[in-house]
Short mmCIF file of C-alpha atoms in Angstrom, two decimals:
data_model
loop_
_atom_site.label_atom_id
_atom_site.label_comp_id
_atom_site.label_asym_id
_atom_site.label_seq_id
_atom_site.Cartn_x
_atom_site.Cartn_y
_atom_site.Cartn_z
CA SER N 85 -102.53 -67.18 71.74
CA PRO N 86 -102.40 -68.64 75.27
CA PRO N 87 -105.11 -67.71 77.76
CA VAL N 88 -104.53 -64.68 79.97
CA ALA N 89 -105.05 -64.93 83.72
CA ILE N 90 -105.27 -61.89 85.97
CA ARG N 91 -104.93 -62.56 89.70
CA TRP N 92 -107.30 -60.40 91.73
CA ALA N 93 -105.13 -60.67 94.84
CA ASP N 94 -102.11 -59.07 93.14
CA ARG N 95 -101.60 -55.55 91.83
CA ILE N 96 -103.45 -54.83 88.58
CA ASP N 97 -102.64 -51.76 86.50
CA VAL N 98 -105.71 -50.29 84.83
CA GLN N 99 -106.01 -47.81 82.00
CA SER N 100 -109.58 -46.89 81.06
CA TRP N 101 -110.84 -44.75 78.20
CA TYR N 102 -113.71 -44.16 75.84
CA PHE N 103 -114.45 -42.63 72.50
CA VAL N 104 -117.65 -41.54 70.81
CA VAL N 105 -118.78 -43.63 67.84
CA ARG N 106 -118.96 -41.04 65.06
CA ARG N 107 -120.40 -43.19 62.27
CA VAL N 108 -123.36 -45.53 62.33
CA ARG N 109 -122.26 -49.16 62.38
CA SER N 110 -124.63 -52.04 61.79
CA TRP N 111 -124.49 -52.95 65.49
CA VAL N 112 -123.61 -49.61 67.13
CA PRO N 113 -125.67 -46.42 66.85
CA ARG N 114 -123.90 -43.14 66.20
CA GLY N 115 -123.26 -41.27 69.42
CA TRP N 116 -122.80 -44.38 71.53
CA LEU N 117 -119.51 -44.87 73.35
CA CYS N 118 -116.84 -47.50 73.08
CA LEU N 119 -115.64 -48.07 76.66
CA ALA N 120 -112.40 -49.95 77.16
CA CYS N 121 -109.94 -50.81 79.87
CA ARG N 122 -106.47 -52.26 79.65
CA LEU N 123 -105.71 -54.56 82.55
CA SER N 124 -102.07 -55.52 82.98
CA GLN N 125 -100.22 -57.58 85.52
CA ASP N 126 -96.64 -58.71 85.04
CA GLU N 127 -96.53 -59.62 81.33
CA GLN N 128 -100.25 -60.44 81.14
CA VAL N 129 -102.52 -57.95 79.35
CA ILE N 130 -106.22 -58.08 78.54
CA VAL N 131 -108.24 -55.30 76.92
CA PRO N 132 -111.99 -55.78 77.39
CA TYR N 133 -114.37 -53.29 75.78
CA ALA N 134 -118.05 -52.72 75.10
CA PHE N 135 -120.30 -50.38 73.13
CA VAL N 136 -122.85 -48.65 75.33
CA SER N 137 -125.23 -45.73 75.29
CA PRO N 138 -123.99 -42.55 77.00
CA SER N 139 -126.61 -42.89 79.76
CA VAL N 140 -125.46 -46.44 80.59
CA ALA N 141 -121.83 -45.26 80.64
CA ARG N 142 -122.57 -42.43 83.07
CA ASP N 143 -124.21 -44.92 85.47
CA LEU N 144 -121.08 -47.08 85.74
CA PRO N 145 -119.11 -47.01 88.97
CA GLN N 146 -115.88 -45.12 88.36
CA TRP N 147 -117.21 -43.48 85.17
CA ALA N 148 -114.98 -40.53 86.09
CA GLY N 149 -111.98 -42.83 85.61
CA PHE N 150 -112.65 -43.21 81.88
CA LYS N 151 -110.69 -40.60 79.93
CA GLU N 152 -111.82 -39.51 76.48
CA LEU N 153 -109.61 -40.58 73.61
CA ILE N 154 -109.52 -37.60 71.29
CA SER N 155 -109.55 -38.36 67.57
CA GLN N 156 -106.15 -37.70 66.02
CA GLN N 157 -107.63 -37.03 62.58
CA GLY N 158 -106.94 -33.54 61.34
CA THR N 159 -104.95 -32.66 64.44
CA PRO N 160 -101.40 -31.48 63.88
CA GLY N 161 -98.87 -33.46 65.89
CA ARG N 162 -99.31 -31.88 69.28
CA ALA N 163 -97.88 -34.60 71.49
CA ASP N 164 -100.06 -34.97 74.58
CA PRO N 165 -98.37 -37.79 76.54
CA HIS N 166 -101.65 -38.89 78.16
CA GLN N 167 -103.39 -39.09 74.78
CA ALA N 168 -100.38 -40.95 73.35
CA ARG N 169 -100.73 -43.62 76.07
CA LEU N 170 -104.47 -43.89 75.40
CA LEU N 171 -103.84 -44.16 71.67
CA SER N 172 -101.35 -46.96 72.26
CA ALA N 173 -103.87 -48.80 74.46
CA GLU N 174 -106.57 -48.24 71.82
CA LYS N 175 -104.35 -49.87 69.21
CA GLU N 176 -104.07 -52.89 71.50
CA ARG N 177 -107.87 -52.94 71.84
CA TRP N 178 -108.26 -52.81 68.07
CA LEU N 179 -105.80 -55.67 67.50
CA ASP N 180 -106.36 -57.94 70.50
CA GLY N 181 -109.28 -56.60 72.54
CA CYS N 182 -112.18 -58.74 73.66
CA GLU N 183 -115.65 -57.33 73.15
CA LEU N 184 -118.08 -57.89 75.99
CA ARG N 185 -121.80 -57.38 76.20
CA ALA N 186 -122.60 -54.07 77.93
CA GLU N 187 -123.90 -55.83 81.05
CA ASP N 188 -120.78 -58.02 81.32
CA PHE N 189 -118.52 -54.99 80.94
CA ALA N 190 -120.52 -53.21 83.67
CA ASP N 191 -120.06 -56.25 85.92
CA LEU N 192 -116.30 -56.22 85.27
CA ILE N 193 -116.11 -52.50 86.12
CA ALA N 194 -118.08 -53.09 89.33
CA ARG N 195 -115.62 -55.84 90.32
CA LEU N 196 -112.64 -53.59 89.56
CA ASP N 197 -114.30 -50.86 91.64
CA GLU N 198 -114.70 -53.26 94.58
CA ARG N 199 -111.20 -54.73 94.42
CA LEU N 200 -108.89 -51.90 93.36
CA ALA N 201 -108.69 -49.19 95.98
CA GLY N 202 -106.40 -46.99 93.88
CA TRP N 203 -108.47 -47.02 90.70
CA PRO N 204 -108.94 -44.64 89.10
CA GLY N 205 -105.66 -43.08 90.11
#
């Protein structure tokens, strides 16, 4: 797919979320968090994410802007529109997301914090 370019000077829409890793993975301990954000501008979309410890996550600027994605397993179809939007963004992350090292993700969040006055909204 063609490269995606986000222009800092123009409006960027941001959705940010996290979920708790419930099962041990070879590279991610149980209890760590997957942090993700969906950046969109015009038709351009990029979904960077990282796996981090809860203490690292809480130290990020704008940590309060990350909403928890609640597992849909075993939950009858109670349609929470906010969760539905997060679930849709999570599907994009799963299919086309770009994993970053924790420190690179933290740097990205710091840059978003500096440049986007309305985030989190």
